[in-house]
Coordinates of C-alpha atoms and ligand atoms in Angstrom, one line a residue:
M1 CA 9.7 -105.2 131.1
K2 CA 9.4 -102.4 128.5
T3 CA 9.0 -98.6 128.8
Q4 CA 9.7 -95.5 126.8
V5 CA 12.0 -93.7 129.2
A6 CA 13.9 -95.6 132.0
I7 CA 14.8 -93.1 134.7
I8 CA 17.6 -94.0 137.1
G9 CA 17.2 -92.3 140.5
A10 CA 14.2 -91.1 142.4
G11 CA 15.7 -87.8 143.7
P12 CA 14.1 -84.6 142.6
A13 CA 15.5 -84.7 139.0
G14 CA 14.1 -88.3 138.4
L15 CA 10.8 -87.7 140.0
L16 CA 10.1 -84.4 138.3
L17 CA 11.1 -85.8 134.9
G18 CA 8.7 -88.7 135.6
Q19 CA 5.9 -86.3 136.4
L20 CA 6.6 -84.0 133.3
L21 CA 6.7 -87.0 131.0
Y22 CA 3.5 -88.5 132.6
K23 CA 1.7 -85.2 131.9
A24 CA 2.9 -85.5 128.3
G25 CA 1.6 -89.1 128.0
I26 CA 5.1 -90.6 127.9
D27 CA 5.7 -93.9 129.8
T28 CA 8.4 -94.1 132.4
I29 CA 9.8 -96.5 135.0
I30 CA 12.0 -95.1 137.8
I31 CA 14.7 -97.4 139.2
E32 CA 16.1 -96.3 142.6
R33 CA 18.9 -97.9 144.6
Q34 CA 17.7 -96.8 148.1
S35 CA 14.5 -97.6 149.9
K36 CA 11.6 -95.2 149.7
D37 CA 11.9 -94.3 153.4
Y38 CA 15.6 -93.5 153.0
V39 CA 14.9 -91.2 150.0
L40 CA 12.0 -89.4 151.8
A41 CA 14.1 -88.8 154.9
R42 CA 17.1 -87.1 153.3
I43 CA 17.5 -83.4 154.4
R44 CA 19.0 -81.3 151.7
A45 CA 18.1 -78.0 149.8
G46 CA 15.8 -75.3 151.1
V47 CA 15.5 -72.5 148.6
L48 CA 13.4 -72.7 145.4
E49 CA 13.6 -70.3 142.5
Q50 CA 10.4 -68.9 141.1
G51 CA 10.9 -71.0 137.9
T52 CA 11.0 -74.1 140.1
V53 CA 7.9 -73.1 141.9
S54 CA 6.1 -72.4 138.7
L55 CA 7.1 -75.7 137.2
L56 CA 5.9 -77.7 140.3
H57 CA 2.6 -75.8 140.0
E58 CA 2.4 -76.6 136.3
V59 CA 2.8 -80.4 136.9
G60 CA 0.2 -80.3 139.7
V61 CA 2.3 -80.9 142.8
S62 CA 2.1 -77.4 144.4
T63 CA -0.8 -77.6 146.8
R64 CA 1.3 -78.0 150.0
L65 CA 4.1 -75.8 148.6
E66 CA 1.6 -72.9 148.1
K67 CA 0.3 -73.3 151.7
E68 CA 3.5 -74.0 153.5
G69 CA 6.3 -72.4 151.3
L70 CA 7.7 -69.2 152.8
P71 CA 8.2 -66.3 150.3
H72 CA 11.5 -64.7 150.9
H73 CA 12.0 -61.2 149.4
G74 CA 15.6 -60.8 150.5
F75 CA 18.5 -62.2 152.5
D76 CA 21.5 -60.8 154.5
L77 CA 25.2 -61.1 153.8
A78 CA 27.2 -60.6 157.0
F79 CA 30.9 -59.8 156.5
G80 CA 33.5 -58.4 158.9
G81 CA 31.0 -56.7 161.2
Q82 CA 28.8 -55.3 158.4
I83 CA 25.4 -56.6 157.4
L84 CA 24.3 -56.1 153.8
N85 CA 20.7 -56.8 153.0
I86 CA 20.1 -58.0 149.5
D87 CA 16.5 -56.8 148.9
L88 CA 15.6 -59.2 146.0
Q89 CA 12.2 -57.7 145.6
G90 CA 13.3 -54.1 145.7
L91 CA 16.3 -54.7 143.4
I92 CA 14.8 -56.8 140.7
G93 CA 11.1 -57.3 141.7
R94 CA 11.5 -61.1 142.2
S95 CA 11.9 -63.4 145.2
V96 CA 12.4 -67.0 146.2
T97 CA 10.5 -69.6 148.2
V98 CA 11.8 -71.5 151.2
Y99 CA 10.4 -75.0 151.1
G100 CA 12.5 -78.1 151.8
Q101 CA 13.7 -80.5 149.1
T102 CA 12.5 -83.2 151.4
E103 CA 8.9 -81.9 151.0
V104 CA 9.3 -81.5 147.2
T105 CA 10.4 -85.1 147.0
K106 CA 7.4 -86.2 149.2
D107 CA 5.0 -84.2 147.0
L108 CA 6.4 -85.7 143.8
T109 CA 6.5 -89.2 145.2
N110 CA 2.8 -89.0 146.3
A111 CA 1.8 -87.7 142.8
R112 CA 3.6 -90.7 141.2
L113 CA 1.9 -93.1 143.6
E114 CA -1.6 -91.5 142.9
A115 CA -1.0 -91.8 139.1
G116 CA -0.2 -95.5 139.6
L117 CA 3.3 -95.2 138.0
I118 CA 6.1 -97.6 138.6
T119 CA 9.0 -96.8 140.9
V120 CA 11.3 -99.7 141.8
Y121 CA 13.0 -99.0 145.2
G122 CA 15.9 -101.0 146.6
A123 CA 17.3 -101.9 143.1
E124 CA 20.8 -103.4 143.4
N125 CA 23.6 -103.7 140.8
V126 CA 21.9 -101.4 138.3
V127 CA 23.6 -101.6 134.9
V128 CA 22.8 -99.4 131.9
S129 CA 23.8 -100.5 128.4
G130 CA 23.1 -100.2 124.7
F131 CA 22.6 -96.5 124.8
D132 CA 24.9 -96.1 121.8
T133 CA 22.2 -98.1 119.8
N134 CA 18.5 -97.6 119.4
H135 CA 17.8 -100.3 122.0
P136 CA 19.1 -99.2 125.5
K137 CA 18.6 -101.6 128.4
V138 CA 18.6 -101.3 132.2
E139 CA 19.3 -104.4 134.3
Y140 CA 19.1 -104.7 138.1
Q141 CA 18.5 -107.1 140.9
L142 CA 15.7 -106.9 143.5
D143 CA 15.5 -109.4 146.3
G144 CA 18.0 -111.6 144.5
V145 CA 16.0 -111.8 141.3
N146 CA 17.4 -110.4 138.0
Y147 CA 15.3 -107.9 136.0
A148 CA 15.7 -106.2 132.6
I149 CA 14.0 -103.2 131.1
D150 CA 14.0 -102.4 127.3
C151 CA 13.5 -98.8 126.6
D152 CA 13.9 -96.0 124.0
F153 CA 16.0 -93.7 126.3
I154 CA 17.7 -93.7 129.7
A155 CA 17.7 -90.6 131.9
G156 CA 20.6 -90.7 134.3
C157 CA 19.1 -88.8 137.3
D158 CA 21.2 -90.8 139.8
G159 CA 23.2 -88.1 141.4
Y160 CA 27.0 -87.5 141.7
H161 CA 27.8 -91.1 142.8
G162 CA 25.4 -92.8 140.3
V163 CA 26.1 -95.5 137.7
C164 CA 25.1 -93.5 134.6
R165 CA 28.0 -91.1 134.3
A166 CA 30.3 -93.9 135.3
S167 CA 29.1 -96.0 132.4
I168 CA 30.1 -93.6 129.7
P169 CA 33.5 -94.4 128.0
Q170 CA 36.1 -92.1 129.6
N171 CA 37.3 -90.8 126.3
A172 CA 33.8 -89.5 125.5
I173 CA 33.4 -87.3 128.6
S174 CA 35.3 -84.2 129.9
E175 CA 35.1 -83.4 133.6
Y176 CA 35.8 -80.0 135.2
E177 CA 36.2 -79.9 138.9
R178 CA 37.1 -77.8 141.9
V179 CA 37.1 -79.3 145.4
Y180 CA 37.0 -76.8 148.2
P181 CA 39.1 -77.3 151.3
F182 CA 36.1 -77.3 153.7
G183 CA 32.6 -78.7 154.3
W184 CA 29.3 -77.6 155.8
L185 CA 28.1 -79.1 159.0
G186 CA 24.3 -78.7 159.1
I187 CA 21.7 -79.1 161.8
L188 CA 18.0 -79.1 161.8
S189 CA 16.1 -78.2 165.0
D190 CA 12.6 -77.4 166.1
T191 CA 13.5 -73.9 167.2
K192 CA 12.3 -70.5 165.9
P193 CA 14.6 -69.1 163.2
V194 CA 17.0 -66.4 164.4
Q195 CA 15.4 -64.0 162.0
E196 CA 12.9 -64.0 159.1
E197 CA 15.4 -63.8 156.3
L198 CA 18.4 -66.1 155.6
I199 CA 21.8 -64.9 156.7
Y200 CA 25.0 -66.0 154.9
G201 CA 27.9 -65.0 157.1
N202 CA 31.7 -64.8 156.7
H203 CA 33.2 -64.7 160.2
P204 CA 37.0 -64.9 160.9
D205 CA 36.4 -68.4 162.3
G206 CA 34.5 -69.5 159.2
F207 CA 31.3 -69.4 157.2
Y208 CA 27.8 -69.8 158.8
L209 CA 24.3 -69.9 157.3
C210 CA 21.0 -69.3 159.1
S211 CA 18.2 -70.9 157.2
M212 CA 14.9 -72.5 158.0
R213 CA 12.1 -74.9 156.9
S214 CA 9.2 -73.2 158.7
P215 CA 8.5 -70.5 161.3
T216 CA 9.3 -73.1 164.0
R217 CA 12.0 -75.2 162.3
S218 CA 15.5 -73.9 161.7
R219 CA 18.3 -75.1 159.5
Y220 CA 21.8 -73.9 160.4
Y221 CA 25.2 -74.6 158.8
L222 CA 28.8 -74.0 159.9
Q223 CA 32.0 -74.2 157.8
C224 CA 34.0 -77.2 159.1
T225 CA 37.2 -79.0 158.0
L226 CA 37.1 -81.9 155.5
D227 CA 38.3 -84.4 158.1
D228 CA 35.7 -83.3 160.7
H229 CA 33.0 -85.7 161.9
V230 CA 29.5 -85.2 163.3
N231 CA 30.5 -87.1 166.4
N232 CA 32.8 -84.2 167.2
W233 CA 29.9 -81.9 167.4
S234 CA 27.6 -82.1 170.4
D235 CA 24.5 -79.9 170.1
E236 CA 26.0 -77.7 172.7
R237 CA 29.2 -77.2 170.8
F238 CA 27.3 -76.4 167.6
W239 CA 25.1 -73.7 169.3
Q240 CA 28.1 -72.1 171.1
T241 CA 30.1 -71.9 167.8
L242 CA 27.1 -70.5 165.9
H243 CA 26.4 -68.0 168.7
A244 CA 30.0 -66.8 168.6
R245 CA 29.8 -66.2 164.8
L246 CA 26.5 -64.4 164.7
P247 CA 26.3 -60.6 164.5
T248 CA 25.9 -59.2 168.0
R249 CA 22.4 -58.0 167.5
L250 CA 21.2 -61.5 166.7
Q251 CA 23.0 -63.4 169.5
E252 CA 20.3 -62.9 172.0
A253 CA 17.6 -64.0 169.5
L254 CA 19.3 -67.4 168.9
E255 CA 16.9 -70.0 170.2
T256 CA 18.7 -73.4 170.8
G257 CA 17.3 -76.9 171.2
P258 CA 18.0 -80.5 170.4
S259 CA 19.1 -81.2 166.8
I260 CA 16.8 -83.6 164.8
E261 CA 19.4 -84.1 162.1
K262 CA 23.1 -83.4 161.8
S263 CA 25.3 -84.0 158.8
I264 CA 28.4 -82.9 157.0
A265 CA 28.6 -82.2 153.3
P266 CA 31.8 -81.5 151.4
L267 CA 31.8 -78.6 148.9
R268 CA 32.5 -79.2 145.2
S269 CA 32.1 -77.6 141.8
F270 CA 31.9 -80.1 139.0
V271 CA 30.6 -80.3 135.4
A272 CA 30.6 -83.2 133.0
E273 CA 30.5 -82.4 129.3
P274 CA 28.5 -83.4 127.2
L275 CA 25.3 -84.5 129.0
R276 CA 24.1 -86.8 126.3
F277 CA 25.7 -90.0 124.9
G278 CA 23.5 -91.5 122.2
R279 CA 20.3 -92.4 124.1
L280 CA 21.6 -91.8 127.6
F281 CA 21.1 -88.3 129.2
L282 CA 22.6 -87.0 132.4
A283 CA 20.4 -84.6 134.5
G284 CA 20.9 -82.9 137.9
D285 CA 23.7 -83.9 140.2
A286 CA 24.6 -86.8 137.9
G287 CA 26.0 -84.2 135.4
H288 CA 27.1 -81.4 137.7
I289 CA 27.6 -80.3 141.3
V290 CA 27.6 -76.8 142.8
P291 CA 28.6 -75.8 146.3
P292 CA 25.4 -75.1 148.2
T293 CA 26.3 -71.4 148.9
G294 CA 24.1 -70.2 146.0
A295 CA 21.2 -72.6 146.6
K296 CA 21.4 -73.7 143.0
G297 CA 21.8 -77.5 143.0
L298 CA 18.1 -78.5 143.2
N299 CA 17.1 -75.6 140.9
L300 CA 19.6 -76.7 138.3
A301 CA 18.2 -80.3 138.4
V302 CA 14.8 -78.8 137.7
S303 CA 15.9 -76.7 134.7
D304 CA 17.8 -79.8 133.3
V305 CA 14.7 -82.0 133.4
R306 CA 12.6 -79.2 131.9
Y307 CA 14.9 -79.1 128.9
L308 CA 15.0 -82.9 128.7
S309 CA 11.2 -83.2 128.9
W310 CA 10.8 -80.7 126.0
A311 CA 13.4 -82.7 124.0
L312 CA 11.6 -86.0 124.6
M313 CA 8.1 -84.5 123.9
E314 CA 9.4 -83.2 120.6
F315 CA 10.8 -86.7 119.8
Y316 CA 7.6 -88.5 120.6
Q317 CA 4.9 -86.0 119.6
E318 CA 6.6 -84.3 116.6
K319 CA 9.0 -87.1 115.5
N320 CA 11.7 -84.5 115.7
D321 CA 15.1 -85.1 117.4
A322 CA 16.4 -81.6 117.3
G323 CA 15.7 -81.1 121.0
I324 CA 17.6 -84.3 121.9
E325 CA 20.5 -83.2 119.8
H326 CA 20.6 -79.8 121.6
Y327 CA 19.8 -81.0 125.1
S328 CA 23.3 -81.0 126.4
Q329 CA 24.3 -77.6 124.9
R330 CA 21.1 -76.0 126.1
A331 CA 21.4 -77.3 129.7
L332 CA 25.1 -76.6 129.9
A333 CA 24.6 -72.9 129.0
R334 CA 22.5 -72.4 132.1
I335 CA 24.6 -74.8 134.3
W336 CA 27.9 -72.9 133.7
K337 CA 26.3 -69.6 134.7
A338 CA 25.0 -71.2 138.0
E339 CA 28.5 -72.8 138.5
R340 CA 30.1 -69.3 138.2
F341 CA 27.7 -67.8 140.6
S342 CA 28.0 -70.6 143.2
W343 CA 31.8 -70.5 143.0
S344 CA 32.0 -66.8 143.4
L345 CA 29.6 -66.6 146.4
T346 CA 31.5 -69.5 147.9
N347 CA 34.8 -67.6 147.4
L348 CA 33.4 -64.4 148.9
M349 CA 31.8 -66.0 152.0
H350 CA 34.3 -68.6 153.3
Q351 CA 37.5 -68.6 155.1
F352 CA 40.1 -70.5 153.0
P353 CA 42.7 -72.2 155.1
E354 CA 45.6 -71.1 153.0
M355 CA 44.4 -67.7 152.0
S356 CA 47.2 -65.2 151.4
A357 CA 47.0 -61.6 152.8
F358 CA 46.4 -60.5 149.2
E359 CA 43.5 -62.9 148.7
K360 CA 42.0 -61.7 152.0
K361 CA 42.2 -58.1 150.7
M362 CA 40.5 -59.1 147.5
Q363 CA 37.6 -60.7 149.4
I364 CA 37.2 -57.5 151.5
A365 CA 37.3 -55.4 148.3
E366 CA 34.7 -57.5 146.7
F367 CA 32.3 -57.2 149.6
E368 CA 32.9 -53.4 149.8
F369 CA 32.1 -53.1 146.1
L370 CA 29.0 -55.1 146.5
A371 CA 27.9 -53.0 149.5
S372 CA 28.5 -49.8 147.6
S373 CA 27.0 -50.7 144.2
E374 CA 23.4 -51.2 143.4
N375 CA 24.3 -52.6 140.1
A376 CA 26.5 -55.3 141.7
Q377 CA 23.6 -56.1 144.1
K378 CA 21.2 -56.4 141.2
A379 CA 23.6 -58.9 139.5
L380 CA 23.8 -60.9 142.6
A381 CA 20.0 -60.8 143.0
E382 CA 19.4 -61.8 139.4
N383 CA 21.5 -64.9 139.9
Y384 CA 20.1 -65.8 143.3
V385 CA 16.5 -65.8 142.1
G386 CA 17.5 -67.8 139.1
L387 CA 18.3 -67.2 135.5
P388 CA 15.4 -67.9 133.1
F389 CA 14.9 -71.3 131.5
Ligands
LIG401 P1 19.9 -86.7 144.1 O1 19.0 -86.0 145.0 O2 21.3 -87.1 144.6 O3 19.2 -88.0 143.7 C1 19.8 -89.1 143.0 C2 19.1 -90.4 143.3 O4 19.7 -91.4 142.5 C3 19.8 -92.6 143.4 N1 20.9 -93.4 142.9 C4 20.7 -94.5 142.2 N2 19.6 -95.1 141.8 C5 19.7 -96.3 141.1 N3 20.9 -96.9 140.8 C6 22.1 -96.3 141.1 N4 23.2 -96.8 140.8 C7 22.0 -95.1 141.9 N5 22.9 -94.2 142.4 C8 22.3 -93.2 143.0 C9 20.1 -91.9 144.8 O5 19.8 -92.8 145.8 C10 19.2 -90.7 144.7 O6 17.9 -91.0 145.3 O7 20.2 -86.0 142.7 P2 19.2 -85.0 141.9 O8 17.8 -85.6 141.7 O9 19.9 -84.6 140.7 O10 18.9 -83.7 142.8 C11 20.0 -82.8 143.1 C12 19.8 -82.2 144.5 O11 19.5 -83.2 145.4 C13 21.0 -81.4 144.9 O12 21.5 -80.6 143.8 C14 20.6 -80.4 146.0 O13 20.3 -81.0 147.2 C15 21.8 -79.4 146.3 N6 21.5 -78.5 147.5 C16 20.8 -77.4 147.3 N7 20.2 -77.1 146.1 C17 19.4 -76.0 145.9 O14 18.9 -75.8 144.8 N8 19.1 -75.2 147.0 C18 19.7 -75.4 148.2 O15 19.3 -74.6 149.1 C19 20.6 -76.5 148.4 N9 21.1 -76.7 149.6 C20 22.1 -78.8 148.7 C21 21.9 -77.9 149.8 C22 22.8 -80.0 148.9 C23 23.3 -80.2 150.2 N10 24.0 -81.4 150.4 C24 23.7 -82.4 151.4 C25 24.9 -81.9 149.3 C26 22.4 -78.1 151.0 C27 23.1 -79.3 151.2 C28 23.8 -79.4 152.6
LIG402 C1 19.0 -74.7 153.3 O1 18.1 -74.2 153.9 O2 19.3 -75.9 153.5 C2 19.9 -73.9 152.5 C3 19.5 -72.6 152.2 C4 20.3 -71.8 151.4 C5 21.5 -72.3 150.8 C6 21.8 -73.7 151.1 C7 21.0 -74.4 151.9 O3 22.3 -71.6 150.0

């Protein structure tokens, strides 16, 4: 088989890159390790930046998003008995949209199917090679049969545990990492959200987040330890713990019900540099991870593939490789700012197990400053709605 760009991974980064390149007349094949059903059932992000929404509109996959996406003009930060509303719209005149990553993935998958483009699901033993030459190659097995794809470029959109970053010689890559001493336990339930806007809370017993997918479907998270397991959390225990952490005025409004998904995600900050090795590019979680506190992961995957699609369009349409040369630098400039934001919001809103009395005072002072300074709130809002790309 032959294609112009072989894309590894059918998550949001790979699918959106495929759609952007399709619109530009560039041929792609996507190779995905998991089954289609598995990919479409994963519950992950929930908050889309305006730039993400605009891009999904531009590539023609926003019909359902425009109907079902919930515009959110602000959110609450609850800290030590205080509730601070961050009025995104009032502070900076912009807002975000609540629409699940699961739905974005579904919309992009359907668009790819309708366009008749190839996605190989269930590919085993994917190997990428030759990216330091002009003839990269992707090999894999499907139902015990070996396949090979010759291509011009490989886009590594295969997430944090993927094969692309792991295939780069160790001496050609620098990795920067912070692993947090806790995780998020998340549940999804068909219950009315406790309030219309999201609440990020720092309670003495740990962080909590009240989010949603629709006016009748809630998504809640609780800070948990790294060695915790979903089996330790009956629905009843989850609801009791969340109830105890919520601000008093919201406790009565908490509607409980059976969970329809429950999972634990560890929190990590991670960046690989650079994001290009010859004709192999890394995009999305394959190149960087943020803790979910700032809702930046999916949105960063989107800005990466926007930059990458521009670079590839310049290469094919203008025979110019300047965009390819600059892809890594350009993407990393935005990535590091989102890393800083996600790291700082994580530090502000969580209970760290070994926090000293001094560090606790610093956390309180940071919240007090934020609560008292419109400029600080504007900076937070500017980052939350997403920096331009
Ligand atoms: P993905 O989604 O991990 O997709 C990678 C795909 O590659 C496949 N793959 C392979 N395919 C072929 N060969 C191999 N060897 C392969 N290895 C892996 C995988 O099966 C998969 O299908 O990465 P992508 O596309 O870069 O997208 C990144 C986002 O998924 C991620 O950043 C976000 O979900 C992060 N995130 C959030 N981001 C936001 O912008 N807003 C949020 O509100 C938000 N909330 C979250 C989140 C992530 C969470 N978890 C579970 C980590 C909340 C949570 C709890
Ligand atoms: C979610 O709804 O899953 C969600 C929302 C905001 C975040 C992280 C996750 O910061």
